[in-house]
Short mmCIF file of C-alpha atoms and ligand atoms in Angstrom, two decimals:
data_model
loop_
_atom_site.label_atom_id
_atom_site.label_comp_id
_atom_site.label_asym_id
_atom_site.label_seq_id
_atom_site.Cartn_x
_atom_site.Cartn_y
_atom_site.Cartn_z
CA MET A 153 56.51 -36.93 52.66
CA THR A 154 52.76 -36.87 52.23
CA ASN A 155 51.37 -40.31 51.88
CA LEU A 156 49.43 -41.38 48.85
CA GLU A 157 46.24 -41.90 50.77
CA GLU A 158 46.16 -38.29 51.83
CA LEU A 159 46.71 -37.22 48.24
CA GLN A 160 44.00 -39.55 47.09
CA SER A 161 41.61 -37.87 49.46
CA ARG A 162 42.67 -34.54 47.96
CA ILE A 163 41.84 -35.91 44.53
CA ALA A 164 38.53 -37.17 45.84
CA SER A 165 37.68 -33.84 47.38
CA VAL A 166 38.34 -32.01 44.12
CA ARG A 167 36.03 -34.46 42.42
CA LYS A 168 33.44 -33.89 45.14
CA ALA A 169 33.84 -30.11 44.75
CA ILE A 170 33.15 -30.40 41.04
CA GLN A 171 29.95 -32.28 41.76
CA THR A 172 28.64 -30.02 44.52
CA GLU A 173 29.59 -26.75 42.91
CA SER A 174 28.06 -27.75 39.59
CA SER A 175 24.84 -28.98 41.12
CA GLN A 176 23.68 -25.39 41.78
CA LEU A 177 24.22 -24.24 38.24
CA THR A 178 21.42 -23.68 35.75
CA ASP A 179 23.02 -22.33 32.60
CA THR A 180 25.77 -23.20 30.18
CA LYS A 181 27.68 -20.00 30.79
CA LYS A 182 28.17 -20.77 34.50
CA ILE A 183 29.11 -24.36 33.67
CA TYR A 184 31.72 -23.06 31.28
CA GLU A 185 33.18 -20.80 33.97
CA LEU A 186 33.28 -23.65 36.49
CA ARG A 187 34.91 -25.91 33.92
CA LYS A 188 37.62 -23.31 33.42
CA ALA A 189 38.13 -22.97 37.17
CA PHE A 190 38.87 -26.69 37.40
CA LEU A 191 40.38 -27.61 34.07
CA ASP A 192 42.36 -24.59 32.88
CA LYS A 193 46.13 -24.88 33.07
CA SER A 194 46.16 -23.26 36.50
CA GLY A 195 42.79 -24.82 37.41
CA ARG A 196 42.14 -26.83 40.52
CA VAL A 197 42.69 -30.19 38.84
CA GLY A 198 46.00 -29.16 37.37
CA GLN A 199 47.04 -27.71 40.72
CA LEU A 200 47.03 -31.24 42.16
CA MET A 201 50.22 -31.90 40.19
CA LYS A 202 51.95 -29.52 42.58
CA TYR A 203 51.86 -32.32 45.13
CA MET A 204 53.90 -34.60 42.86
CA LYS A 205 57.15 -33.64 44.51
CA GLU A 206 55.72 -34.59 47.89
CA VAL A 207 54.94 -38.10 46.65
CA ASP A 208 57.32 -40.94 47.17
CA PRO A 209 59.07 -41.48 43.80
CA SER A 210 57.82 -45.06 43.64
CA GLN A 211 54.25 -43.87 43.83
CA ARG A 212 54.48 -40.88 41.54
CA ALA A 213 53.32 -42.78 38.46
CA ASP A 214 50.30 -43.98 40.37
CA PHE A 215 49.51 -40.50 41.62
CA GLY A 216 49.92 -39.02 38.14
CA LYS A 217 47.59 -41.64 36.73
CA ARG A 218 44.93 -40.83 39.28
CA VAL A 219 45.14 -37.12 38.60
CA ASN A 220 44.80 -37.87 34.90
CA GLU A 221 41.82 -40.09 35.59
CA LEU A 222 40.22 -37.25 37.50
CA LYS A 223 40.91 -34.97 34.54
CA THR A 224 39.37 -37.38 32.04
CA TRP A 225 36.38 -37.87 34.29
CA ALA A 226 35.98 -34.11 34.77
CA LEU A 227 36.14 -33.47 31.02
CA GLU A 228 33.38 -35.96 30.37
CA TYR A 229 31.42 -34.75 33.35
CA PHE A 230 31.48 -31.16 32.13
CA ASP A 231 30.68 -32.23 28.57
CA SER A 232 27.60 -34.11 29.61
CA LEU A 233 26.57 -31.34 32.00
CA ASP A 234 26.95 -28.83 29.20
CA GLU A 235 24.77 -30.91 26.94
CA GLN A 236 22.09 -31.31 29.58
CA MET A 237 22.07 -27.57 30.19
CA ARG A 238 21.83 -26.81 26.51
CA ARG A 239 18.84 -29.05 26.23
CA LYS A 240 17.20 -27.42 29.25
CA GLU A 241 17.89 -23.96 27.85
CA LEU A 242 16.31 -24.92 24.56
CA GLU A 243 13.30 -26.30 26.35
CA ARG A 244 13.01 -23.03 28.23
CA VAL A 245 13.14 -21.07 24.95
CA TYR A 246 10.52 -23.34 23.39
CA GLU A 247 8.34 -22.89 26.41
CA GLN A 248 8.64 -19.11 26.28
CA GLU A 249 8.01 -18.96 22.57
CA LYS A 250 5.04 -21.25 22.64
CA ILE A 251 2.01 -19.67 20.95
CA ASP A 252 -1.49 -20.36 22.06
CA VAL A 253 -3.35 -20.34 18.79
CA THR A 254 -6.66 -20.43 20.61
CA MET A 255 -6.03 -17.01 22.24
CA PRO A 256 -8.33 -14.25 20.95
CA SER A 257 -6.36 -12.09 18.54
CA HIS A 258 -5.81 -8.34 18.63
CA ARG A 259 -8.15 -6.67 16.17
CA ARG A 260 -6.06 -5.09 13.45
CA ARG A 261 -7.50 -1.92 11.97
CA ILE A 262 -7.40 -2.00 8.21
CA GLY A 263 -7.80 1.23 6.30
CA ASN A 264 -9.76 1.52 3.08
CA LEU A 265 -9.21 3.30 -0.15
CA HIS A 266 -10.26 6.93 -0.33
CA PRO A 267 -13.78 7.34 -1.81
CA VAL A 268 -12.35 9.29 -4.75
CA THR A 269 -9.89 6.46 -5.40
CA GLN A 270 -12.69 3.92 -5.08
CA VAL A 271 -14.83 5.71 -7.66
CA ARG A 272 -11.86 6.23 -9.97
CA SER A 273 -11.08 2.50 -9.82
CA GLN A 274 -14.70 1.60 -10.49
CA LEU A 275 -14.78 3.88 -13.53
CA ILE A 276 -11.50 2.50 -14.84
CA GLU A 277 -12.79 -1.03 -14.32
CA VAL A 278 -16.03 -0.38 -16.20
CA PHE A 279 -14.41 1.39 -19.14
CA SER A 280 -11.39 -0.86 -19.45
CA GLY A 281 -13.92 -3.67 -19.72
CA MET A 282 -15.16 -1.89 -22.84
CA GLY A 283 -11.65 -1.74 -24.28
CA PHE A 284 -10.54 1.74 -23.15
CA GLU A 285 -6.86 2.30 -22.48
CA ILE A 286 -5.52 4.72 -19.90
CA TYR A 287 -3.62 7.82 -20.93
CA GLU A 288 -2.41 10.10 -18.15
CA GLY A 289 -1.74 13.69 -19.12
CA THR A 290 0.10 16.37 -17.16
CA GLU A 291 -1.34 18.81 -14.64
CA VAL A 292 0.59 21.76 -16.01
CA GLU A 293 -0.68 22.35 -19.49
CA ASN A 294 -0.02 24.63 -22.37
CA ASP A 295 -2.84 27.11 -23.13
CA TYR A 296 -3.09 25.57 -26.60
CA TYR A 297 -3.92 22.05 -25.31
CA ASN A 298 -6.19 23.21 -22.52
CA PHE A 299 -8.18 25.66 -24.67
CA THR A 300 -7.21 26.64 -28.20
CA ALA A 301 -6.98 23.17 -29.72
CA LEU A 302 -10.27 22.35 -28.01
CA ASN A 303 -11.90 25.01 -30.15
CA THR A 304 -11.71 27.60 -27.39
CA PRO A 305 -9.39 30.31 -28.71
CA LYS A 306 -8.44 33.36 -26.65
CA ASP A 307 -11.41 35.76 -26.18
CA HIS A 308 -13.83 32.85 -26.78
CA PRO A 309 -16.66 33.40 -24.29
CA ALA A 310 -16.50 29.74 -23.24
CA ARG A 311 -13.19 30.48 -21.49
CA ASP A 312 -15.27 32.20 -18.84
CA MET A 313 -16.95 28.87 -18.04
CA GLN A 314 -13.78 27.88 -16.20
CA ASP A 315 -11.84 30.17 -13.87
CA THR A 316 -8.30 29.36 -14.81
CA PHE A 317 -5.11 29.44 -12.75
CA TYR A 318 -2.53 30.90 -15.11
CA LEU A 319 1.08 30.05 -14.33
CA SER A 320 2.26 32.35 -17.10
CA PRO A 321 0.62 33.76 -20.25
CA GLU A 322 1.40 30.40 -21.86
CA PHE A 323 1.00 27.81 -19.13
CA VAL A 324 -1.99 26.96 -16.97
CA LEU A 325 -2.94 24.38 -14.36
CA ARG A 326 -5.24 22.35 -16.59
CA THR A 327 -8.89 23.13 -16.01
CA GLN A 328 -10.12 19.93 -17.64
CA THR A 329 -8.79 16.52 -18.60
CA SER A 330 -10.11 17.26 -22.11
CA SER A 331 -6.58 18.47 -22.92
CA ALA A 332 -5.59 14.79 -22.97
CA GLN A 333 -7.80 14.32 -26.05
CA ILE A 334 -5.54 16.57 -28.09
CA HIS A 335 -2.30 14.87 -27.01
CA VAL A 336 -3.72 11.48 -27.86
CA MET A 337 -5.15 12.51 -31.24
CA GLU A 338 -1.90 14.24 -32.18
CA ASN A 339 0.05 11.07 -31.48
CA GLU A 340 -2.25 8.24 -32.47
CA LYS A 341 -4.26 7.33 -35.50
CA PRO A 342 -7.89 6.17 -35.18
CA PRO A 343 -9.32 3.89 -33.95
CA ILE A 344 -8.73 5.58 -30.60
CA LYS A 345 -10.34 4.59 -27.32
CA ILE A 346 -8.80 6.20 -24.28
CA LEU A 347 -9.66 7.10 -20.74
CA SER A 348 -7.74 9.85 -19.00
CA PRO A 349 -8.14 10.29 -15.25
CA GLY A 350 -6.46 13.11 -13.38
CA LYS A 351 -6.51 16.20 -11.24
CA VAL A 352 -7.82 19.50 -12.62
CA PHE A 353 -7.80 23.00 -11.15
CA ARG A 354 -10.18 25.94 -11.15
CA SER A 355 -10.48 29.04 -9.04
CA ASP A 356 -13.78 27.93 -7.62
CA ASP A 357 -14.69 27.19 -4.03
CA ASP A 358 -18.06 26.35 -2.47
CA ALA A 359 -19.97 23.34 -1.13
CA THR A 360 -19.85 21.50 -4.44
CA HIS A 361 -16.68 23.00 -5.96
CA SER A 362 -13.07 22.78 -4.91
CA PRO A 363 -10.01 24.47 -6.49
CA MET A 364 -8.61 21.00 -7.13
CA PHE A 365 -10.75 18.06 -8.16
CA SER A 366 -10.57 15.04 -10.42
CA GLN A 367 -12.02 14.21 -13.76
CA MET A 368 -12.11 11.21 -16.03
CA GLU A 369 -12.05 11.96 -19.71
CA GLY A 370 -13.17 9.48 -22.32
CA LEU A 371 -12.50 9.70 -26.06
CA VAL A 372 -13.44 7.36 -28.87
CA VAL A 373 -12.54 8.15 -32.47
CA ASP A 374 -13.38 5.78 -35.29
CA LYS A 375 -15.46 5.55 -38.44
CA GLY A 376 -19.18 6.07 -37.87
CA ILE A 377 -19.21 6.95 -34.18
CA THR A 378 -22.58 8.44 -33.12
CA LEU A 379 -24.43 9.66 -30.06
CA GLY A 380 -25.98 6.18 -29.87
CA ASP A 381 -22.54 4.73 -29.05
CA LEU A 382 -22.14 7.35 -26.36
CA GLN A 383 -25.49 6.56 -24.80
CA GLY A 384 -24.78 2.81 -24.88
CA MET A 385 -21.44 3.20 -23.11
CA LEU A 386 -22.75 5.61 -20.52
CA ASP A 387 -25.67 3.30 -19.79
CA VAL A 388 -23.26 0.52 -18.87
CA PHE A 389 -21.26 2.90 -16.69
CA VAL A 390 -24.19 4.35 -14.71
CA LYS A 391 -25.79 0.95 -14.13
CA LYS A 392 -22.49 -0.42 -12.79
CA VAL A 393 -21.77 2.57 -10.58
CA PHE A 394 -25.24 3.68 -9.43
CA GLY A 395 -27.22 0.45 -9.69
CA GLN A 396 -28.94 -1.67 -12.36
CA GLU A 397 -32.25 0.21 -12.21
CA THR A 398 -30.64 3.57 -13.04
CA ARG A 399 -31.69 5.18 -16.35
CA THR A 400 -29.88 7.86 -18.34
CA ARG A 401 -31.08 10.87 -20.25
CA LEU A 402 -29.15 13.13 -22.62
CA ARG A 403 -29.96 16.81 -22.42
CA PRO A 404 -28.73 19.35 -25.03
CA SER A 405 -25.92 21.52 -23.77
CA TYR A 406 -22.93 23.44 -25.03
CA PHE A 407 -19.21 22.75 -25.00
CA PRO A 408 -16.91 24.29 -27.61
CA PHE A 409 -15.18 20.99 -28.33
CA THR A 410 -18.32 18.94 -29.01
CA GLU A 411 -21.15 19.37 -31.47
CA PRO A 412 -23.77 18.37 -30.55
CA SER A 413 -23.03 18.62 -26.83
CA VAL A 414 -25.06 16.96 -24.15
CA GLU A 415 -25.32 16.80 -20.43
CA VAL A 416 -26.05 13.36 -19.08
CA ASP A 417 -28.54 12.93 -16.26
CA VAL A 418 -29.22 9.75 -14.34
CA SER A 419 -32.54 8.89 -12.72
CA CYS A 420 -32.35 9.88 -9.06
CA PHE A 421 -31.14 6.87 -7.07
CA ALA A 422 -32.57 8.34 -3.85
CA CYS A 423 -36.20 8.43 -5.04
CA GLY A 424 -36.04 6.33 -8.20
CA GLY A 425 -37.14 9.28 -10.32
CA LYS A 426 -40.30 10.37 -8.48
CA GLY A 427 -38.74 13.58 -7.22
CA CYS A 428 -37.18 14.28 -3.84
CA PRO A 429 -35.01 16.94 -2.16
CA PHE A 430 -31.90 15.11 -3.37
CA CYS A 431 -32.78 15.65 -7.05
CA LYS A 432 -34.49 18.98 -6.34
CA ASN A 433 -37.78 17.31 -7.26
CA THR A 434 -36.77 16.80 -10.88
CA GLY A 435 -36.23 13.04 -10.66
CA TRP A 436 -32.91 13.46 -12.46
CA ILE A 437 -29.32 14.16 -11.42
CA GLU A 438 -26.69 15.54 -13.75
CA VAL A 439 -23.49 13.50 -13.79
CA LEU A 440 -21.37 14.43 -16.76
CA GLY A 441 -20.78 16.41 -19.94
CA ALA A 442 -20.32 14.72 -23.29
CA GLY A 443 -20.84 15.03 -27.01
CA ILE A 444 -19.71 14.29 -30.51
CA VAL A 445 -16.19 15.64 -31.03
CA ASN A 446 -16.35 18.93 -32.93
CA ARG A 447 -14.98 18.64 -36.51
CA ARG A 448 -12.64 21.52 -35.78
CA VAL A 449 -11.01 19.60 -32.94
CA LEU A 450 -10.39 16.59 -35.19
CA GLU A 451 -8.96 18.91 -37.83
CA ASN A 452 -6.68 20.58 -35.27
CA CYS A 453 -5.17 17.17 -34.61
CA GLY A 454 -4.80 16.18 -38.25
CA ILE A 455 -7.73 13.74 -38.32
CA ASP A 456 -10.04 13.92 -41.32
CA PRO A 457 -13.56 14.69 -40.00
CA ASP A 458 -15.15 13.42 -43.23
CA LEU A 459 -13.68 10.00 -42.57
CA TYR A 460 -13.80 9.78 -38.81
CA SER A 461 -16.04 10.92 -36.01
CA GLY A 462 -15.59 10.79 -32.28
CA LEU A 463 -17.38 10.88 -29.00
CA ALA A 464 -16.06 12.37 -25.79
CA PHE A 465 -17.17 12.64 -22.22
CA GLY A 466 -15.87 14.17 -19.01
CA ILE A 467 -16.92 12.82 -15.63
CA GLY A 468 -16.33 14.66 -12.34
CA ILE A 469 -15.05 11.96 -10.01
CA GLU A 470 -15.78 13.81 -6.74
CA ARG A 471 -19.25 14.55 -8.04
CA VAL A 472 -19.93 10.86 -8.65
CA ALA A 473 -18.50 10.03 -5.20
CA MET A 474 -20.69 12.67 -3.55
CA LEU A 475 -23.82 11.44 -5.30
CA LYS A 476 -23.06 7.83 -4.72
CA TYR A 477 -22.17 8.10 -1.04
CA GLY A 478 -24.55 10.91 -0.08
CA ILE A 479 -21.87 13.51 0.70
CA ASN A 480 -23.22 17.06 0.51
CA ASN A 481 -20.01 19.05 0.89
CA ILE A 482 -17.02 18.36 -1.36
CA LYS A 483 -14.68 19.46 1.47
CA GLN A 484 -15.51 16.25 3.29
CA LEU A 485 -13.62 14.44 0.57
CA PHE A 486 -10.47 16.44 1.24
CA GLU A 487 -10.49 16.76 5.02
CA SER A 488 -9.30 13.21 5.74
CA ASP A 489 -11.81 12.85 8.56
CA LEU A 490 -11.77 9.16 9.41
CA ARG A 491 -15.34 9.33 10.74
CA VAL A 492 -16.41 10.07 7.17
CA LEU A 493 -13.87 7.95 5.30
CA ASN A 494 -14.38 4.82 7.42
CA GLN A 495 -18.03 4.69 6.41
CA ILE A 496 -17.28 4.37 2.73
CA ASN A 497 -16.02 1.03 1.57
CA ASP A 498 -17.31 -0.38 -1.65
CA ARG A 499 -14.69 -3.05 -2.09
N1 DAH B 680 -14.32 19.34 -20.02
C1 DAH B 680 -15.68 19.53 -19.58
C2 DAH B 680 -15.69 20.23 -18.25
O1 DAH B 680 -14.72 20.24 -17.60
C3 DAH B 680 -16.41 18.23 -19.48
C4 DAH B 680 -16.63 17.65 -20.82
C5 DAH B 680 -17.78 17.96 -21.53
C6 DAH B 680 -15.72 16.78 -21.36
C7 DAH B 680 -18.01 17.42 -22.76
C8 DAH B 680 -15.94 16.22 -22.60
C9 DAH B 680 -17.12 16.55 -23.31
O2 DAH B 680 -15.08 15.38 -23.17
O3 DAH B 680 -17.32 15.99 -24.50
O4 DAH B 680 -16.70 20.74 -17.87
#
């Protein structure tokens, strides 16, 4: 028969083992494993009960009580150890995640809008400030809208002004945003005040022409519209886009859909109008075509030209961007060369 004292020392050594073995541990997972090793059914604390049969029956209750005390102690011991570890682990996480807000930051590269987009937004901003609404047409257009309704029937010599991509005898890639005028006038009654930005296409390719480029069409139809209104609006636009000191000049021109037709020049912003290589010594730079809407065009859309008159203009967006940012080859606007694009930021 083993005496109680010996058993008590066994109990004590299990308790000691719990303390020494746990003292090395640094995380909750290991603590949990150790806890299982001692407190599971077949764990080292439970195993002590095996000695029960070796204990004198009169002392069994006492022995059982002591084993239970050890168990209660161990449960609390592991609980508090677990809590301590959790706290330490959290502290470690906080420490690792600490941010030093005084550290110099990484420079983040921010892109900018494409120059063509910048100019388009500026134009929209200026004209919407004057009450223009945006109408976006389609890039594939019916021959009628692109030409015939704009007073340019088949075999009209003005068709040669634009080298057209025909998709079929009936459909073309629109050569001008002017086609939007017809759609709007067919669907709306005056007063009309619209702006129509978009891509246009022509079989044309050199330093200042590209097979695809963008235009911004403007159309105003109301009672008593004159060239004076046109000049007033364009003045606001060129001053905003090219600078307050810029002046405009209307020069007679020809477009089938306007009568009279004008070309609008702005005073050269490189030399202020004195004459320089930029303006080919003329002091002026041409920026857009415009005019008073031809009576025939109004008639084609069911608008009475004796009651209403209109003004229209068409601005080449790449052309404005090239003039404004000093770009001498239109290809630079389509090559996505960041050395060029990064230099242009008007925002
Ligand atoms: N559509 C013309 C072109 O592409 C530009 C133009 C001229 C538009 C006169 C107009 C205008 O609205 O009135 O060359």
